[in-house]
Amino acid sequence: MFDLAGKIAVVTGGSRGIGRATSIALAEAGAFVLVNYRSNEEAAKETLRLIEGAGGQGELLPFDVADPGAVDRAIQGAVERHGRIDILVNNAGISIDQLLLRVSSKDLEMTWATNVGGAVYCAKACIRPMMRNKWGRIVNVSSVVAESGNPGQVAYSASKAALLGITRTLAREYASRGITVNAVAPGFIETDMTFDLSEAAKQKIIDQTPLGRIGRPEEVAAAVVFLASEEASYITGQVVRVNGGMYV
Ligand code: NAP
């Protein structure tokens, strides 16, 4: 439906879950997708196989988003090989779930370094190539809990709320350069991140969700593809909530 032919896209955390579905959906729309991951090479290769199986194109781009030097080296190399970066999806994320009384400074630091630092480092590395082309799309993957809060997720919800601040600030900083910056805020989506939840916890989430089910990674990916498209050119600084109505 949306045509991304000729665009070069970077998807952080593209090896699994929402990042994998997003990588495939962007490739199906015609983008060449650089599939980032941190350590799970097998899963990343499987994403690439699925991209190619769907008739798309891409390559692997391993780096730790929390390491600014590694981010710069990887993005610079990608720009040298492909000449441009058009689309950045800041999807890589971790959740370390603890109640306030148990959360450690290490939990906070690790969550912040990946979820917040990672998004800023990747945006910083991609913004010059985007400015040169006077066109760019940055989509940050936040979460419903950034706005609703969730017991046991003090570090995670803080990091995802920070992503919304980053989204709004970068939207204002780079609008004049033809670059839009938006966020998607998924509700509960069936991935490795939510795999360990008990059946009772999953049922509770379903009961709180007007659409009556947990979401699929492809349903988040569809919103990302739209925000990355030409058709979304008048949308910036916004949050698209893909949550089955659980927070309205
Ligand atoms: P997931 O299945 O756990 O996958 C996480 C991905 O992030 C993997 O590809 C992982 O790479 C990558 N990653 C983690 N740390 C990284 C790092 N330091 N550098 C590079 N890559 C890193 O997660 P998911 O459920 O798909 O979630 C994707 C995003 O959506 C996250 O930002 C998450 O917070 C957000 N989200 C998820 C849900 C949900 O219900 N699932 C809801 C709201 C928001 P490896 O494979 O190499 O480990």
Short mmCIF file of C-alpha atoms and ligand atoms in Angstrom, two decimals:
data_model
loop_
_atom_site.label_atom_id
_atom_site.label_comp_id
_atom_site.label_asym_id
_atom_site.label_seq_id
_atom_site.Cartn_x
_atom_site.Cartn_y
_atom_site.Cartn_z
CA MET A 1 0.00 0.00 0.00
CA PHE A 2 2.80 2.45 0.97
CA ASP A 3 5.75 2.75 -1.39
CA LEU A 4 9.19 2.88 0.24
CA ALA A 5 11.15 1.82 -2.85
CA GLY A 6 14.68 3.25 -2.83
CA LYS A 7 14.61 4.08 0.89
CA ILE A 8 17.29 2.81 3.29
CA ALA A 9 15.89 1.91 6.71
CA VAL A 10 17.60 1.02 9.99
CA VAL A 11 15.55 -0.98 12.49
CA THR A 12 17.19 -1.39 15.89
CA GLY A 13 16.35 -4.66 17.61
CA GLY A 14 15.21 -6.10 14.30
CA SER A 15 16.07 -9.68 15.22
CA ARG A 16 12.90 -10.50 17.13
CA GLY A 17 9.35 -9.45 18.01
CA ILE A 18 8.13 -6.02 16.95
CA GLY A 19 11.48 -5.17 15.33
CA ARG A 20 11.36 -8.30 13.16
CA ALA A 21 7.78 -7.62 12.04
CA THR A 22 8.70 -3.99 11.34
CA SER A 23 11.78 -4.99 9.32
CA ILE A 24 9.68 -7.34 7.19
CA ALA A 25 6.87 -4.81 6.70
CA LEU A 26 9.30 -2.03 5.67
CA ALA A 27 11.01 -4.41 3.23
CA GLU A 28 7.64 -5.50 1.80
CA ALA A 29 6.92 -1.81 1.15
CA GLY A 30 10.19 -1.63 -0.83
CA ALA A 31 12.79 -0.34 1.64
CA PHE A 32 16.27 -1.87 1.94
CA VAL A 33 16.36 -2.78 5.64
CA LEU A 34 19.43 -2.78 7.88
CA VAL A 35 18.49 -5.26 10.59
CA ASN A 36 20.20 -4.36 13.85
CA TYR A 37 20.55 -6.70 16.82
CA ARG A 38 22.81 -6.99 19.84
CA SER A 39 23.64 -10.67 20.31
CA ASN A 40 21.05 -13.00 18.80
CA GLU A 41 22.61 -13.51 15.36
CA GLU A 42 20.52 -16.60 14.55
CA ALA A 43 17.28 -14.68 15.13
CA ALA A 44 18.58 -11.76 13.04
CA LYS A 45 19.48 -14.12 10.20
CA GLU A 46 15.96 -15.53 10.39
CA THR A 47 14.55 -11.98 10.01
CA LEU A 48 16.71 -11.54 6.92
CA ARG A 49 15.53 -14.89 5.52
CA LEU A 50 11.91 -13.80 6.06
CA ILE A 51 12.61 -10.45 4.35
CA GLU A 52 14.14 -12.19 1.35
CA GLY A 53 11.37 -14.79 1.33
CA ALA A 54 8.88 -11.94 1.02
CA GLY A 55 10.81 -10.59 -1.97
CA GLY A 56 12.53 -7.82 0.01
CA GLN A 57 16.15 -6.83 0.57
CA GLY A 58 18.28 -6.09 3.59
CA GLU A 59 21.43 -6.86 5.54
CA LEU A 60 22.49 -7.42 9.13
CA LEU A 61 23.90 -4.53 11.14
CA PRO A 62 24.95 -5.74 14.59
CA PHE A 63 25.76 -3.21 17.32
CA ASP A 64 24.84 -2.43 20.89
CA VAL A 65 22.62 0.68 20.83
CA ALA A 66 23.85 1.56 24.32
CA ASP A 67 27.41 1.99 23.03
CA PRO A 68 27.67 5.37 21.27
CA GLY A 69 31.00 4.53 19.58
CA ALA A 70 29.60 1.28 18.16
CA VAL A 71 26.47 3.11 16.94
CA ASP A 72 28.55 5.75 15.13
CA ARG A 73 30.84 3.18 13.49
CA ALA A 74 27.94 1.01 12.29
CA ILE A 75 25.83 3.89 10.93
CA GLN A 76 28.84 5.54 9.27
CA GLY A 77 29.69 2.23 7.57
CA ALA A 78 26.07 1.85 6.42
CA VAL A 79 26.07 5.37 4.95
CA GLU A 80 29.36 4.62 3.13
CA ARG A 81 27.87 1.44 1.64
CA HIS A 82 24.40 2.75 0.78
CA GLY A 83 24.92 6.51 0.45
CA ARG A 84 22.03 7.44 2.73
CA ILE A 85 19.78 6.64 5.67
CA ASP A 86 16.14 7.61 5.18
CA ILE A 87 14.29 5.82 7.96
CA LEU A 88 15.31 5.04 11.54
CA VAL A 89 13.12 2.92 13.80
CA ASN A 90 14.34 3.08 17.39
CA ASN A 91 12.81 -0.20 18.49
CA ALA A 92 15.55 -1.92 20.57
CA GLY A 93 14.48 -2.07 24.17
CA ILE A 94 14.72 -4.01 27.41
CA SER A 95 12.47 -4.18 30.43
CA ILE A 96 13.77 -4.94 33.92
CA ASP A 97 10.63 -5.17 36.03
CA GLN A 98 10.91 -4.31 39.73
CA LEU A 99 8.76 -2.54 42.28
CA LEU A 100 10.21 0.74 43.54
CA LEU A 101 11.51 -0.81 46.76
CA ARG A 102 13.51 -3.40 44.81
CA VAL A 103 14.73 -1.41 41.84
CA SER A 104 18.52 -0.96 41.83
CA SER A 105 20.66 1.80 40.36
CA LYS A 106 22.05 -0.84 37.96
CA ASP A 107 18.51 -1.68 36.74
CA LEU A 108 17.88 2.02 36.14
CA GLU A 109 21.22 2.58 34.40
CA MET A 110 20.89 -0.45 32.10
CA THR A 111 17.32 0.43 31.13
CA TRP A 112 18.22 4.04 30.52
CA ALA A 113 21.36 3.25 28.52
CA THR A 114 19.48 0.98 26.10
CA ASN A 115 16.00 2.49 25.86
CA VAL A 116 16.88 6.19 26.07
CA GLY A 117 20.61 6.46 25.31
CA GLY A 118 20.22 4.02 22.41
CA ALA A 119 17.48 6.07 20.76
CA VAL A 120 19.42 9.32 21.15
CA TYR A 121 22.72 7.86 19.87
CA CYS A 122 21.02 6.32 16.83
CA ALA A 123 19.09 9.50 16.03
CA LYS A 124 22.30 11.52 16.38
CA ALA A 125 24.16 9.20 14.02
CA CYS A 126 21.38 9.24 11.39
CA ILE A 127 20.36 12.88 11.49
CA ARG A 128 23.19 14.31 9.30
CA PRO A 129 22.60 11.88 6.42
CA MET A 130 18.88 12.68 6.66
CA MET A 131 19.56 16.43 6.68
CA ARG A 132 21.74 16.10 3.59
CA ASN A 133 18.77 14.57 1.73
CA LYS A 134 16.25 16.98 3.27
CA TRP A 135 14.09 13.97 4.04
CA GLY A 136 13.92 11.59 6.96
CA ARG A 137 11.66 9.57 9.19
CA ILE A 138 12.39 8.65 12.78
CA VAL A 139 9.94 6.41 14.62
CA ASN A 140 10.53 5.72 18.31
CA VAL A 141 8.93 2.66 19.87
CA SER A 142 7.59 3.78 23.26
CA SER A 143 4.93 1.91 25.25
CA VAL A 144 1.43 2.27 26.67
CA VAL A 145 3.01 2.34 30.15
CA ALA A 146 4.75 5.64 29.33
CA GLU A 147 1.32 7.24 29.69
CA SER A 148 -0.66 4.84 31.86
CA GLY A 149 2.07 3.76 34.30
CA ASN A 150 2.26 0.16 35.48
CA PRO A 151 3.15 -1.26 38.91
CA GLY A 152 6.55 -2.95 38.78
CA GLN A 153 7.80 -0.97 35.79
CA VAL A 154 9.27 2.17 37.33
CA ALA A 155 12.51 2.04 35.31
CA TYR A 156 10.87 0.87 32.08
CA SER A 157 7.93 3.31 32.15
CA ALA A 158 10.31 6.21 32.91
CA SER A 159 12.47 5.27 29.91
CA LYS A 160 9.45 4.97 27.62
CA ALA A 161 8.07 8.35 28.82
CA ALA A 162 11.51 9.84 28.10
CA LEU A 163 11.18 8.59 24.52
CA LEU A 164 8.03 10.68 24.12
CA GLY A 165 9.95 13.79 25.25
CA ILE A 166 12.73 12.95 22.80
CA THR A 167 10.15 12.48 20.03
CA ARG A 168 8.55 15.89 20.62
CA THR A 169 11.88 17.70 20.93
CA LEU A 170 13.43 16.16 17.81
CA ALA A 171 10.19 16.78 15.89
CA ARG A 172 10.59 20.50 16.63
CA GLU A 173 14.37 20.52 16.00
CA TYR A 174 14.25 18.88 12.54
CA ALA A 175 10.86 19.73 11.03
CA SER A 176 12.44 22.48 8.93
CA ARG A 177 14.83 19.86 7.44
CA GLY A 178 12.05 17.66 6.09
CA ILE A 179 12.49 15.13 8.88
CA THR A 180 9.50 13.89 10.88
CA VAL A 181 9.83 12.27 14.29
CA ASN A 182 6.97 10.28 15.78
CA ALA A 183 6.39 7.55 18.34
CA VAL A 184 4.31 4.43 18.41
CA ALA A 185 3.10 3.31 21.83
CA PRO A 186 2.20 -0.38 21.74
CA GLY A 187 -0.02 -2.00 24.35
CA PHE A 188 0.69 -5.61 25.23
CA ILE A 189 2.06 -7.43 22.21
CA GLU A 190 2.84 -11.15 21.91
CA THR A 191 6.67 -11.28 21.80
CA ASP A 192 9.59 -12.72 23.80
CA MET A 193 9.31 -9.68 26.10
CA THR A 194 5.82 -10.70 27.24
CA PHE A 195 6.27 -14.48 26.80
CA ASP A 196 7.03 -15.09 30.49
CA LEU A 197 3.82 -13.48 31.77
CA SER A 198 1.57 -15.95 33.58
CA GLU A 199 -1.72 -16.96 31.98
CA ALA A 200 -3.49 -15.08 34.80
CA ALA A 201 -1.52 -11.90 34.06
CA LYS A 202 -2.27 -12.22 30.32
CA GLN A 203 -5.98 -12.70 31.06
CA LYS A 204 -5.96 -9.58 33.26
CA ILE A 205 -4.47 -7.58 30.38
CA ILE A 206 -7.06 -8.96 27.96
CA ASP A 207 -9.83 -8.01 30.42
CA GLN A 208 -8.48 -4.42 30.48
CA THR A 209 -8.32 -4.23 26.68
CA PRO A 210 -11.54 -3.19 24.92
CA LEU A 211 -10.57 -5.13 21.77
CA GLY A 212 -10.36 -8.21 24.01
CA ARG A 213 -7.00 -9.67 22.98
CA ILE A 214 -3.23 -9.22 23.07
CA GLY A 215 -1.76 -7.49 20.01
CA ARG A 216 0.43 -8.92 17.25
CA PRO A 217 3.84 -7.46 16.25
CA GLU A 218 2.52 -6.96 12.69
CA GLU A 219 -0.13 -4.57 14.04
CA VAL A 220 2.60 -2.30 15.44
CA ALA A 221 4.67 -2.68 12.28
CA ALA A 222 1.76 -1.41 10.17
CA ALA A 223 1.70 1.87 12.11
CA VAL A 224 5.48 2.25 11.73
CA VAL A 225 5.30 1.74 7.95
CA PHE A 226 2.60 4.41 7.70
CA LEU A 227 4.64 6.91 9.76
CA ALA A 228 7.68 6.15 7.55
CA SER A 229 5.75 6.79 4.36
CA GLU A 230 5.35 9.86 2.18
CA GLU A 231 1.65 9.80 3.08
CA ALA A 232 2.51 10.69 6.71
CA SER A 233 4.46 13.81 5.69
CA TYR A 234 2.26 16.21 7.74
CA ILE A 235 2.51 14.17 10.95
CA THR A 236 5.33 14.96 13.39
CA GLY A 237 5.78 14.92 17.15
CA GLN A 238 2.81 12.57 17.55
CA VAL A 239 2.17 9.35 19.43
CA VAL A 240 0.28 6.59 17.62
CA ARG A 241 -1.21 4.25 20.22
CA VAL A 242 -1.45 0.64 19.07
CA ASN A 243 -3.00 -0.81 22.20
CA GLY A 244 -6.41 -2.31 21.51
CA GLY A 245 -7.97 0.59 23.42
CA MET A 246 -6.39 -0.32 26.77
CA TYR A 247 -5.36 3.33 27.25
CA VAL A 248 -7.43 6.00 25.52
P1 NAP B 1 11.92 -8.48 22.28
O1 NAP B 1 11.13 -9.54 21.60
O2 NAP B 1 12.43 -8.73 23.66
O3 NAP B 1 13.13 -8.05 21.31
C1 NAP B 1 14.01 -7.06 21.75
C2 NAP B 1 14.90 -6.67 20.61
O4 NAP B 1 15.76 -5.60 21.03
C3 NAP B 1 15.80 -7.80 20.14
O5 NAP B 1 15.92 -7.69 18.75
C4 NAP B 1 17.13 -7.48 20.82
O6 NAP B 1 18.27 -7.98 20.13
C5 NAP B 1 17.11 -5.97 20.76
N1 NAP B 1 17.99 -5.34 21.74
C6 NAP B 1 17.89 -5.33 23.09
N2 NAP B 1 18.89 -4.62 23.63
C7 NAP B 1 19.66 -4.18 22.59
C8 NAP B 1 20.83 -3.41 22.49
N3 NAP B 1 21.45 -2.93 23.58
N4 NAP B 1 21.34 -3.14 21.26
C9 NAP B 1 20.73 -3.61 20.12
N5 NAP B 1 19.60 -4.34 20.17
C10 NAP B 1 19.08 -4.64 21.39
O7 NAP B 1 11.09 -7.12 22.40
P2 NAP B 1 9.71 -6.65 21.72
O8 NAP B 1 8.60 -7.08 22.60
O9 NAP B 1 9.70 -6.95 20.29
O10 NAP B 1 9.86 -5.07 21.94
C11 NAP B 1 10.38 -4.21 20.96
C12 NAP B 1 10.18 -2.78 21.45
O11 NAP B 1 8.79 -2.57 21.71
C13 NAP B 1 10.90 -2.50 22.76
O12 NAP B 1 11.40 -1.18 22.76
C14 NAP B 1 9.80 -2.63 23.79
O13 NAP B 1 10.06 -1.87 24.94
C15 NAP B 1 8.61 -2.09 23.01
N6 NAP B 1 7.31 -2.54 23.50
C16 NAP B 1 7.00 -3.86 23.56
C17 NAP B 1 5.75 -4.24 24.04
C18 NAP B 1 5.32 -5.67 24.12
O14 NAP B 1 4.23 -5.92 24.71
N7 NAP B 1 6.04 -6.61 23.60
C19 NAP B 1 4.84 -3.26 24.46
C20 NAP B 1 5.21 -1.93 24.39
C21 NAP B 1 6.44 -1.57 23.91
P3 NAP B 1 18.84 -9.50 20.39
O15 NAP B 1 17.89 -10.41 19.63
O16 NAP B 1 20.22 -9.48 19.80
O17 NAP B 1 18.80 -9.71 21.85
#
